[in-house]
RNA sequence: GGCUCCGUAGCUUAAUGGAUAGAGCAUCUGACUACGGAUCAGAAGGUUAGAGGUUCGAGUCCUCUCGGAGUCACCA
């Protein structure tokens, strides 16, 4: 069971106030109405700000058992709780909602003993391993906007799973072989004149990507020339659909032409064959270009702040899966057709028949994934594997997981496709051929420079050294970009408009960072002036703005659990925003350092410290840094 | 066509079956001689695509309709 419970504070093995209330309500129903209600099923939420109270119990489900009106049931249970649970200070009932106000002592202890600890929100180690696969680029071109979303999701999910106690192994599959990289190789060989990243000053992945584009361009030129030839006219004359225009025909014909008539097509196929045969010169060329690409990728990953524990290379795994095919045949999960190809029939599960091994005995895409899954389990013994891959591959993963289940793989029930919507431009999907791809490096530079421009306008960093300033611009720019991408539900398709610069105001990363900067300012003064915080314990008359923050802090552990259970960091992003918003309001409405009495000052400082720590922790799980100044 | 997903203010979006659908941007109006104004407050903006149903209660679950996307390769 993967239940969602927002309100599951700190250590789940301990009794939390939520558990206490659930138990007490269950007893109340038993005592008052002689009916049994399982404690775990009782809904306890934090009370919305517009009502008085801290926690709210939904009494509707108990109404039928009691055979009384909702407000009567609420009042009776409320009275029972106030009597038996020391933490319950007061209660009120509105319709079917029982709002409970807890004692100041409860909140004091929560703030000072739980929320202030560095481990607040993190769970004990489970001793279970989870593998998260993300990024998984092709090596023929640099990373782009889509990879950015993928990396942020994958990396953040890894952190969140770690926080709830899993041992996480971050991996990527590097698609380093195949026709795509051969195109770059061929173009570089023919037209490159020995260009290297050193000679041209280009980043390696960009250099290789440029040759991929060049290959496509040269092919296009060749095709345009060919279209004037006798053979082309003959092909058009013999076309299937007589009403087809010449333009439409040649557009549709391009693949066939490339495979059968193009000179470059023949050359690139030849290169792929030589690669597969292990031709030393081809392998050397391949290694050379890929090494440039990896250096480029490493730089981009470092800038994004993501990393991996292990890399799987497709050149090592593309032949895998043959043994799993044999296994499947033995188990009668697969069957062989007359031509020798091997299939799996999933029509009873609502899918199609899928080929898992070609007639010539070579692997297809899914065969690699079957073999790789088994290899990973052997490598790490992970009970769960999460694949961060765009939603265009939903069907592929549904089939993959179904096949692994039928094969009885021990990890088959721990597989999850973290499917996310493609990032599109206002003009539609990004297309390499049309040059509309938003490059990851460019994008990162862009957001940093926006942050730089904005900061210079504010002029708040005057006493800061230049390198420190640059680091702050980087933190703000990346904070804005990361928050922008991660605050929306992963499965939602997202439109990115490069014309509209990334916002720094409102519901953004910098908004949250700014609340941290304010808190940091307070903490520095506490340090400098040696403020005594012990009077905090004597503060009991909480203001609504303070209560809002306390309730917000209380929700943090449950939010992490929800984010982990749903593999969805956006919950955490929205949580951080809401907490920062509450803090800004608190800051505006109440004096912290200049509070009227030492008790209020000490308490508000403690509260601010805890908020700052939770924000740093929560944003950290999203891969967003909190600058000291901005 | 089959299967899957999506449709919430002008735009971007939130909401474990629970209270008056919550924010941000954009628009308009206000707020520091007080801890940092990348802030705060207010106004305006919604038939949650539409129609039925289940439920004490539906943006959320079920059915149908409309609109959009993805996928249905011996490509990856």
XYZ file of C-alpha atoms (C1' of nucleotides) in Angstrom:
706
model
C 0.000 0.000 0.000
C 1.347 3.369 -0.950
C -0.900 5.638 1.108
C -0.707 9.374 0.905
C -0.535 11.116 4.174
C 0.491 14.712 4.296
C 0.607 14.790 8.027
C 3.084 12.220 9.103
C 5.547 14.022 11.262
C 9.174 13.229 11.887
C 9.817 9.623 12.796
C 6.955 7.480 11.738
C 7.744 4.838 14.310
C 7.168 7.360 17.085
C 3.794 8.563 18.205
C 3.028 11.850 16.530
C 0.198 14.116 17.533
C -1.624 12.962 14.423
C -1.446 9.343 15.557
C -2.499 10.366 19.037
C -5.542 12.205 17.734
C -6.500 9.350 15.439
C -6.291 6.871 18.302
C -8.300 9.132 20.565
C -11.017 9.700 17.992
C -11.240 5.986 17.412
C -11.699 5.466 21.151
C -14.226 8.284 21.307
C -16.353 6.663 18.624
C -16.085 3.348 20.417
C -17.052 4.815 23.779
C -19.703 7.270 22.623
C -21.373 5.285 19.854
C -20.215 1.719 20.363
C -18.835 1.535 16.833
C -15.383 0.605 15.585
C -13.398 2.941 13.373
C -9.844 2.172 12.395
C -7.606 4.931 13.672
C -5.590 5.084 10.453
C -8.624 5.905 8.352
C -9.467 9.052 10.295
C -8.658 12.191 8.374
C -6.616 14.792 10.219
C -5.565 17.901 8.287
C -4.003 21.166 9.262
C -6.748 23.739 9.621
C -7.007 26.244 6.767
C -5.926 29.725 7.805
C -9.417 31.208 7.610
C -10.664 29.068 10.508
C -9.496 28.995 14.107
C -7.662 25.836 15.002
C -4.495 23.895 14.269
C -5.727 20.503 13.162
C -9.085 19.539 11.735
C -10.843 16.220 11.978
C -13.394 15.417 9.324
C -16.332 13.899 11.176
C -18.642 13.085 8.267
C -17.586 9.437 8.117
C -18.580 9.028 11.770
C -22.008 10.595 11.337
C -23.636 7.428 10.063
C -22.256 5.367 12.946
C -23.461 7.871 15.514
C -26.819 8.477 13.873
C -26.629 12.094 14.931
C -26.163 15.388 13.120
C -22.581 16.240 12.036
C -22.205 19.216 14.351
C -23.411 17.159 17.324
C -20.924 14.394 16.557
C -18.174 16.979 16.174
C -19.003 18.591 19.499
C -19.164 15.248 21.334
C -15.859 14.047 19.944
C -14.336 17.469 20.579
C -15.356 17.359 24.227
C -13.980 13.838 24.543
C -10.652 14.858 23.064
C -10.337 17.943 25.192
C -10.901 15.773 28.226
C -8.482 12.970 27.348
C -5.713 14.453 25.211
C -3.511 16.874 27.134
C -2.287 18.608 23.975
C -5.818 19.623 22.976
C -6.456 23.097 24.300
C -9.737 24.110 22.668
C -12.067 23.027 19.921
C -14.797 24.383 17.700
C -17.143 22.749 15.227
C -18.207 24.163 11.886
C -20.504 21.915 9.889
C -18.820 18.539 9.866
C -15.383 19.816 10.726
C -13.930 19.580 14.188
C -11.177 22.149 14.589
C -8.715 21.549 17.383
C -6.419 24.093 18.887
C -3.387 22.623 20.594
C -1.572 23.959 23.622
C 1.284 26.427 23.385
C 3.428 23.840 25.117
C 2.880 21.363 22.297
C 3.983 23.899 19.688
C 6.924 25.017 21.775
C 8.205 21.508 22.033
C 7.597 20.878 18.348
C 9.545 23.972 17.324
C 12.456 23.681 19.695
C 12.870 19.917 19.831
C 11.832 18.731 16.382
C 11.652 21.395 13.706
C 14.995 22.887 14.683
C 16.988 19.688 14.316
C 19.002 19.293 11.118
C 17.412 15.884 10.513
C 13.856 17.259 10.620
C 11.867 15.756 7.777
C 14.281 12.921 7.053
C 13.422 9.306 7.763
C 15.582 6.532 9.166
C 17.550 4.441 6.652
C 15.494 1.595 5.242
C 18.390 -0.466 3.970
C 16.671 -0.756 0.576
C 18.202 0.241 -2.712
C 16.513 2.237 -5.441
C 18.031 2.927 -8.815
C 17.087 6.107 -10.621
C 17.913 6.398 -14.293
C 17.802 9.848 -15.811
C 19.225 12.107 -18.513
C 20.342 9.305 -20.858
C 21.425 11.472 -23.778
C 22.599 10.608 -27.261
C 26.220 11.497 -27.839
C 25.735 13.130 -31.216
C 24.558 16.468 -29.853
C 24.649 18.659 -26.744
C 22.084 18.576 -23.956
C 18.987 20.680 -24.471
C 15.979 22.024 -22.594
C 14.345 18.592 -22.474
C 17.394 17.101 -20.769
C 17.296 19.925 -18.251
C 13.792 18.994 -17.153
C 14.719 15.347 -17.119
C 17.860 15.927 -15.037
C 16.148 18.168 -12.529
C 13.382 15.616 -12.024
C 15.726 12.670 -11.797
C 18.226 14.291 -9.517
C 15.579 15.753 -7.243
C 13.703 12.464 -6.984
C 16.958 10.789 -6.020
C 17.448 13.283 -3.206
C 13.879 12.894 -2.010
C 14.102 9.109 -1.997
C 17.331 9.399 -0.064
C 15.604 11.669 2.447
C 12.916 9.076 3.146
C 15.588 6.460 3.760
C 16.405 4.656 0.535
C 19.923 4.071 -0.698
C 19.739 5.646 -4.113
C 21.912 4.764 -7.091
C 21.839 7.397 -9.821
C 22.589 6.108 -13.300
C 22.274 7.126 -16.896
C 22.364 5.190 -20.106
C 24.675 6.887 -22.555
C 23.459 6.261 -26.077
C 26.926 6.293 -27.536
C 26.470 4.113 -30.585
C 24.317 3.827 -33.667
C 23.682 5.739 -36.809
C 23.444 9.153 -35.133
C 27.006 9.310 -33.834
C 28.197 7.792 -37.118
C 26.738 10.778 -38.920
C 28.811 13.130 -36.782
C 31.857 10.935 -37.263
C 31.477 10.848 -41.018
C 30.896 14.568 -41.361
C 33.875 15.323 -39.143
C 36.043 12.939 -41.148
C 34.997 14.377 -44.502
C 34.729 18.062 -43.708
C 36.384 18.621 -40.338
C 40.006 19.200 -41.335
C 41.033 17.784 -37.999
C 39.116 20.330 -35.934
C 39.296 19.698 -32.182
C 37.813 21.438 -29.163
C 41.282 22.861 -28.509
C 41.816 24.133 -32.049
C 38.401 25.751 -32.325
C 37.722 26.675 -28.729
C 34.371 24.909 -28.986
C 32.935 22.802 -26.204
C 33.300 19.159 -27.279
C 29.611 18.238 -27.313
C 28.816 21.334 -29.331
C 31.574 20.584 -31.799
C 30.284 17.057 -32.387
C 26.730 18.354 -32.546
C 27.740 20.859 -35.206
C 29.011 18.022 -37.387
C 25.736 16.189 -36.925
C 23.919 19.264 -38.167
C 26.428 19.586 -40.987
C 25.753 16.001 -42.001
C 22.036 16.684 -42.161
C 22.702 19.810 -44.195
C 24.947 18.009 -46.682
C 22.351 15.271 -47.010
C 19.697 17.837 -47.706
C 21.878 19.391 -50.396
C 22.541 16.018 -51.936
C 18.842 15.245 -51.938
C 18.017 18.561 -53.566
C 20.523 17.831 -56.337
C 19.208 14.317 -56.762
C 15.664 15.533 -57.171
C 16.703 17.019 -60.519
C 18.022 13.681 -61.793
C 16.447 11.208 -64.206
C 16.109 8.652 -61.422
C 14.148 11.111 -59.285
C 11.760 11.949 -62.116
C 11.254 8.251 -62.716
C 10.526 7.688 -59.037
C 7.997 10.510 -59.021
C 6.381 9.211 -62.194
C 5.981 5.808 -60.575
C 4.514 7.180 -57.353
C 1.656 5.359 -55.660
C -0.729 8.228 -55.072
C -1.348 10.009 -58.340
C -2.746 13.150 -56.738
C 0.413 13.684 -54.706
C 2.306 16.909 -55.422
C 5.968 16.742 -56.287
C 6.912 18.453 -53.048
C 4.854 16.129 -50.905
C 6.213 13.129 -52.755
C 9.839 14.053 -52.225
C 9.239 14.807 -48.599
C 7.769 11.367 -48.071
C 10.369 9.701 -50.245
C 13.383 11.048 -48.376
C 13.861 8.075 -46.067
C 13.684 5.582 -48.888
C 16.092 7.676 -50.935
C 18.514 7.959 -48.024
C 18.477 4.219 -47.469
C 18.750 3.201 -51.106
C 20.241 5.919 -53.247
C 22.098 8.504 -51.181
C 25.875 8.496 -51.287
C 26.146 9.864 -47.773
C 23.560 7.334 -46.670
C 25.691 4.525 -48.041
C 28.799 5.930 -46.401
C 27.195 6.252 -42.989
C 25.785 2.725 -43.152
C 29.198 1.507 -44.099
C 30.665 3.304 -41.128
C 28.130 1.709 -38.804
C 29.013 -1.732 -40.188
C 32.700 -1.063 -39.692
C 31.992 0.060 -36.134
C 30.057 -3.119 -35.461
C 32.887 -5.164 -36.969
C 35.313 -3.469 -34.604
C 37.394 -1.790 -37.299
C 40.259 -0.132 -35.357
C 40.245 3.189 -37.233
C 36.505 3.566 -36.869
C 36.620 2.677 -33.190
C 39.436 5.170 -32.659
C 37.439 7.923 -34.369
C 34.363 6.996 -32.351
C 36.283 7.087 -29.098
C 37.828 10.418 -30.012
C 34.519 12.158 -30.718
C 32.726 10.610 -27.764
C 35.494 11.677 -25.400
C 34.962 15.265 -26.517
C 31.251 14.887 -25.947
C 31.697 13.477 -22.454
C 33.915 16.374 -21.437
C 31.164 18.691 -22.653
C 28.411 16.781 -20.858
C 30.414 16.757 -17.647
C 30.695 20.531 -17.755
C 26.950 20.911 -18.292
C 26.056 18.444 -15.552
C 28.408 20.241 -13.192
C 26.724 23.555 -13.942
C 23.300 22.014 -13.395
C 24.543 20.433 -10.197
C 23.569 16.864 -11.083
C 25.704 13.751 -10.892
C 25.670 9.995 -11.366
C 26.935 7.000 -9.449
C 27.320 4.811 -12.503
C 27.132 5.156 -16.244
C 25.822 2.460 -18.533
C 26.986 2.719 -22.126
C 24.771 1.496 -24.869
C 27.837 0.179 -26.672
C 28.167 -2.278 -23.790
C 24.498 -3.125 -23.424
C 23.101 -3.135 -26.953
C 23.776 -6.812 -27.396
C 22.332 -7.745 -24.012
C 19.080 -9.533 -23.613
C 19.759 -12.591 -25.728
C 19.824 -14.812 -22.662
C 16.629 -13.291 -21.366
C 15.051 -14.139 -24.716
C 16.125 -17.758 -24.338
C 14.733 -17.690 -20.838
C 11.438 -16.292 -22.083
C 11.171 -18.972 -24.743
C 11.765 -21.650 -22.124
C 9.108 -20.149 -19.878
C 6.719 -19.937 -22.850
C 6.365 -16.189 -22.328
C 7.858 -15.695 -25.815
C 7.371 -17.642 -29.006
C 9.371 -17.986 -32.208
C 7.951 -17.323 -35.638
C 8.895 -19.256 -38.762
C 11.402 -16.649 -39.888
C 13.239 -17.030 -36.574
C 12.082 -13.775 -34.984
C 10.951 -13.972 -31.370
C 7.737 -12.358 -30.111
C 5.697 -11.780 -27.020
C 1.933 -11.617 -27.179
C 0.493 -9.167 -24.669
C -2.930 -8.815 -26.254
C -4.631 -10.241 -23.155
C -3.206 -7.303 -21.196
C -4.458 -4.788 -23.718
C -1.150 -4.395 -25.539
C 0.021 -5.686 -28.893
C 2.338 -8.399 -29.997
C 5.884 -7.156 -29.765
C 9.042 -8.404 -31.390
C 11.846 -9.004 -28.902
C 14.460 -10.460 -31.254
C 14.849 -9.840 -34.962
C 14.847 -12.636 -37.512
C 18.576 -12.112 -37.943
C 19.051 -12.698 -34.231
C 19.869 -9.103 -33.296
C 18.368 -7.151 -30.433
C 15.761 -4.449 -30.645
C 15.268 -1.521 -28.261
C 13.205 -3.463 -25.743
C 15.628 -6.392 -25.738
C 18.359 -4.065 -24.522
C 16.143 -2.764 -21.751
C 15.215 -6.298 -20.679
C 18.866 -7.286 -20.525
C 19.922 -4.064 -18.863
C 17.299 -4.421 -16.132
C 18.569 -7.865 -15.262
C 22.170 -6.665 -15.348
C 21.413 -3.794 -13.008
C 19.715 -6.063 -10.550
C 22.803 -8.244 -10.636
C 25.072 -5.203 -10.216
C 23.268 -3.603 -7.300
C 20.406 -5.784 -6.065
C 18.022 -2.844 -6.157
C 14.418 -3.671 -5.319
C 13.175 -0.642 -7.226
C 14.178 0.960 -10.506
C 12.865 4.286 -11.664
C 13.162 5.371 -15.267
C 12.918 9.107 -15.870
C 11.862 9.228 -19.494
C 9.466 11.497 -21.404
C 5.853 10.428 -21.823
C 6.230 9.628 -25.505
C 7.641 6.333 -24.273
C 4.742 5.420 -21.964
C 3.778 2.469 -24.104
C 7.314 1.152 -24.284
C 7.670 1.099 -20.519
C 4.235 -0.389 -19.942
C 5.264 -3.238 -22.232
C 8.731 -3.560 -20.719
C 7.380 -3.835 -17.187
C 4.668 -6.277 -18.229
C 7.224 -8.536 -19.891
C 9.507 -8.441 -16.854
C 6.549 -9.362 -14.646
C 5.695 -12.311 -16.864
C 9.272 -13.460 -16.750
C 8.968 -13.445 -12.971
C 11.927 -11.148 -12.396
C 12.336 -10.544 -8.647
C 12.379 -6.756 -9.014
C 9.437 -6.646 -11.446
C 7.015 -5.074 -8.995
C 9.422 -2.303 -8.087
C 9.617 -0.768 -11.532
C 8.334 2.706 -12.188
C 8.349 4.905 -15.228
C 8.615 8.506 -14.084
C 6.932 9.870 -17.122
C 7.042 13.578 -17.754
C 5.588 15.831 -20.410
C 7.801 17.074 -23.173
C 9.046 20.623 -23.029
C 7.765 22.396 -26.090
C 8.235 25.828 -27.569
C 5.362 28.138 -28.463
C 5.915 26.938 -32.033
C 5.654 23.261 -31.059
C 8.198 20.552 -30.470
C 11.882 21.355 -30.693
C 13.427 20.123 -33.919
C 17.139 19.690 -34.522
C 16.629 19.957 -38.267
C 14.863 23.279 -37.918
C 17.410 24.627 -35.473
C 14.785 25.338 -32.816
C 16.470 23.358 -30.064
C 17.087 25.355 -26.888
C 20.591 24.476 -25.801
C 21.146 23.710 -22.112
C 24.413 25.655 -21.835
C 22.947 28.707 -23.544
C 19.891 28.567 -21.340
C 21.931 28.413 -18.154
C 24.092 31.339 -19.251
C 20.963 33.256 -20.131
C 19.278 32.879 -16.745
C 22.476 33.754 -14.932
C 22.821 36.895 -16.956
C 19.213 37.828 -16.239
C 19.939 37.415 -12.541
C 23.073 39.515 -12.924
C 21.176 42.311 -14.632
C 18.456 42.276 -11.995
C 20.944 42.266 -9.116
C 22.870 45.170 -10.552
C 19.623 47.087 -10.749
C 19.024 46.534 -7.046
C 22.625 47.257 -6.169
C 22.381 45.198 -3.001
C 25.725 43.440 -3.396
C 28.103 46.340 -3.236
C 30.337 45.111 -0.459
C 30.793 41.713 -2.063
C 33.840 40.590 -4.020
C 33.444 39.963 -7.726
C 33.834 36.159 -7.591
C 31.348 35.939 -4.738
C 28.945 38.097 -6.679
C 29.208 35.834 -9.702
C 28.483 32.861 -7.506
C 25.380 34.560 -6.171
C 24.171 35.400 -9.693
C 24.681 31.761 -10.585
C 22.684 30.616 -7.557
C 19.848 33.006 -8.331
C 19.728 32.302 -12.055
C 19.791 28.563 -11.600
C 17.368 28.843 -8.707
C 14.917 30.633 -10.963
C 15.325 28.143 -13.793
C 15.141 25.055 -11.624
C 12.153 26.215 -9.646
C 10.373 27.227 -12.827
C 10.782 23.741 -14.236
C 10.207 21.720 -11.122
C 7.183 23.489 -9.639
C 4.829 22.005 -12.194
C 3.542 18.484 -12.021
C 5.940 16.306 -14.054
C 3.268 14.750 -16.206
C 2.119 18.114 -17.437
C 3.425 19.107 -20.802
C 5.222 22.388 -20.556
C 5.587 25.263 -22.960
C 8.799 27.200 -22.637
C 8.953 30.582 -24.268
C 12.585 31.673 -24.701
C 11.362 35.169 -25.589
C 9.917 35.670 -22.117
C 12.773 35.829 -19.679
C 12.536 33.697 -16.576
C 10.735 35.566 -13.797
C 12.510 36.509 -10.589
C 9.458 37.864 -8.782
C 6.341 36.136 -7.518
C 6.087 32.383 -7.386
C 9.758 31.796 -8.173
C 12.999 30.408 -6.827
C 14.432 33.845 -5.997
C 11.292 34.664 -3.989
C 12.089 31.721 -1.740
C 15.795 32.507 -1.735
C 14.981 36.026 -0.639
C 13.122 34.802 2.418
C 16.256 32.815 3.264
C 18.370 35.945 2.857
C 16.136 37.812 5.269
C 16.437 35.006 7.785
C 20.169 34.918 7.287
C 20.331 38.606 8.126
C 18.492 37.932 11.379
C 20.770 35.051 12.302
C 23.845 37.132 11.687
C 22.605 39.706 14.133
C 21.818 36.996 16.667
C 25.401 35.858 16.301
C 26.943 39.301 16.419
C 24.925 40.583 19.312
C 24.937 37.316 21.238
C 21.173 37.345 21.649
C 19.828 35.076 24.359
C 17.133 32.832 22.870
C 16.108 31.005 26.036
C 13.150 33.328 26.727
C 11.495 31.784 23.659
C 10.047 29.069 25.891
C 8.042 31.613 27.829
C 6.209 32.920 24.769
C 2.702 31.519 24.551
C 0.392 34.012 22.914
C 0.931 33.073 19.285
C -0.085 35.457 16.547
C -1.887 34.020 13.481
C 1.205 34.640 11.339
C 3.289 32.621 13.773
C 0.739 29.832 13.910
C 0.723 29.672 10.147
C 4.471 29.130 10.141
C 4.287 26.501 12.875
C 1.635 24.586 10.980
C 3.645 24.950 7.808
C 6.752 23.538 9.447
C 4.705 20.664 10.792
C 3.727 19.615 7.293
C 7.282 19.278 6.011
C 7.989 15.595 6.745
C 4.670 14.528 5.253
C 5.309 16.555 2.117
C 8.614 14.795 1.577
C 6.870 11.466 1.967
C 4.199 12.421 -0.525
C 6.808 13.627 -2.987
C 8.657 10.323 -2.570
C 5.551 8.157 -2.826
C 4.421 9.907 -5.992
C 7.898 10.497 -7.404
C 6.881 14.113 -7.715
C 9.179 16.918 -6.518
C 6.617 19.566 -7.465
C 4.853 18.988 -4.132
C 8.011 20.037 -2.377
C 8.510 23.062 -4.617
C 5.001 24.297 -3.921
C 5.452 23.624 -0.236
C 8.621 25.724 -0.111
C 6.867 28.541 -1.886
C 3.962 28.487 0.558
C 6.276 28.436 3.546
C 8.301 31.343 2.160
C 5.078 33.224 1.494
C 3.979 32.717 5.091
C 7.358 33.924 6.224
C 7.243 37.091 4.142
C 3.845 37.914 5.593
C 5.074 37.205 9.117
C 8.084 39.441 8.501
C 5.953 42.236 7.180
C 3.284 42.123 9.874
C 5.389 41.490 12.969
C 8.653 42.824 14.243
C 11.203 40.116 14.842
C 14.325 41.762 16.134
C 12.455 44.769 17.376
C 9.669 42.788 19.030
C 8.076 44.395 22.066
C 9.422 41.919 24.606
C 12.393 39.523 24.816
C 10.120 36.439 24.827
C 8.489 37.371 21.541
C 11.825 38.305 20.034
C 13.483 35.050 21.068
C 10.540 32.967 19.900
C 10.333 34.693 16.536
C 14.039 34.243 16.050
C 13.752 30.543 16.821
C 10.828 30.303 14.461
C 12.749 32.125 11.738
C 15.738 29.884 12.233
C 13.597 26.772 11.811
C 11.922 28.185 8.707
C 15.306 29.027 7.242
C 16.543 25.557 7.912
C 13.510 23.830 6.434
C 13.683 26.025 3.341
C 17.359 25.265 2.902
C 16.668 21.574 3.345
C 13.626 21.524 1.054
C 15.204 23.598 -1.673
C 18.306 21.450 -1.343
C 16.214 18.412 -2.234
C 15.249 20.269 -5.399
C 18.864 21.107 -6.159
C 18.391 24.803 -5.446
C 20.928 26.667 -3.348
C 20.043 29.387 -0.865
C 22.416 32.344 -1.163
C 23.563 34.231 1.928
C 22.933 37.558 0.255
C 21.263 38.702 -2.908
C -9.415 3.619 -35.870
C -7.508 0.940 -30.858
C -5.069 2.157 -26.323
C -3.158 6.029 -22.927
C -2.920 10.943 -21.054
C -4.672 15.954 -20.783
C -8.686 20.191 -20.710
C -9.198 24.869 -13.966
C -9.133 33.281 -14.317
C -6.412 36.580 -20.436
C -1.522 33.588 -19.485
C 1.364 29.947 -16.169
C -0.647 26.822 -12.619
C -2.364 24.482 -7.109
C -5.869 21.558 -4.672
C -4.671 12.907 -0.005
C -13.371 12.574 -2.347
C -14.101 17.549 2.302
C -15.201 24.068 4.366
C -16.265 30.150 0.175
C -11.644 26.186 -6.143
C -5.791 28.556 -3.778
C -1.531 31.119 -5.994
C 1.785 33.782 -9.504
C 2.164 36.821 -14.025
C -0.286 40.692 -16.580
C -4.045 45.064 -15.177
C -5.677 48.763 -11.464
C -5.056 50.884 -6.212
C -2.315 51.232 -1.884
C 2.097 50.223 2.039
C 8.514 51.612 5.095
C 12.239 58.563 8.436
C 10.916 50.207 11.901
C 14.787 43.995 11.243
C 16.698 44.168 3.112
C 10.577 46.713 -1.291
C 13.466 40.340 -5.542
C 8.567 42.170 -0.080
C 3.408 43.122 1.766
C -1.995 44.512 1.427
C -6.378 45.313 -1.600
C -9.473 45.317 -6.293
C -10.873 42.841 -10.559
C -10.753 38.207 -13.014
C -13.909 30.956 -12.589
C -20.649 27.550 -15.068
C -13.071 23.655 -13.103
C -14.567 21.988 -21.797
C -20.052 20.100 -21.928
C -24.003 16.573 -20.291
C -25.561 12.787 -17.112
C -24.511 9.562 -12.756
C -22.363 7.666 -7.759
C -21.833 10.251 -2.786
C -23.782 13.471 3.233
C -20.107 16.000 -0.061
C -17.125 15.772 -6.965
C -12.134 19.928 -10.201
C -11.032 14.911 -8.244
C -14.620 8.648 -9.091
C -18.017 6.292 -13.320
C -20.524 6.878 -18.423
C -21.121 9.647 -22.840
C -19.949 14.031 -26.046
C -16.493 17.828 -27.720
C -11.376 19.619 -28.114
C -5.901 18.626 -27.819
C -1.502 15.435 -27.321
C 1.198 10.815 -27.345
C 1.552 5.962 -29.076
C 0.200 1.623 -31.894
C 8.184 -0.187 -36.399
C 12.190 -6.629 -37.035
C 13.665 2.870 -35.076
C 15.738 4.275 -30.530
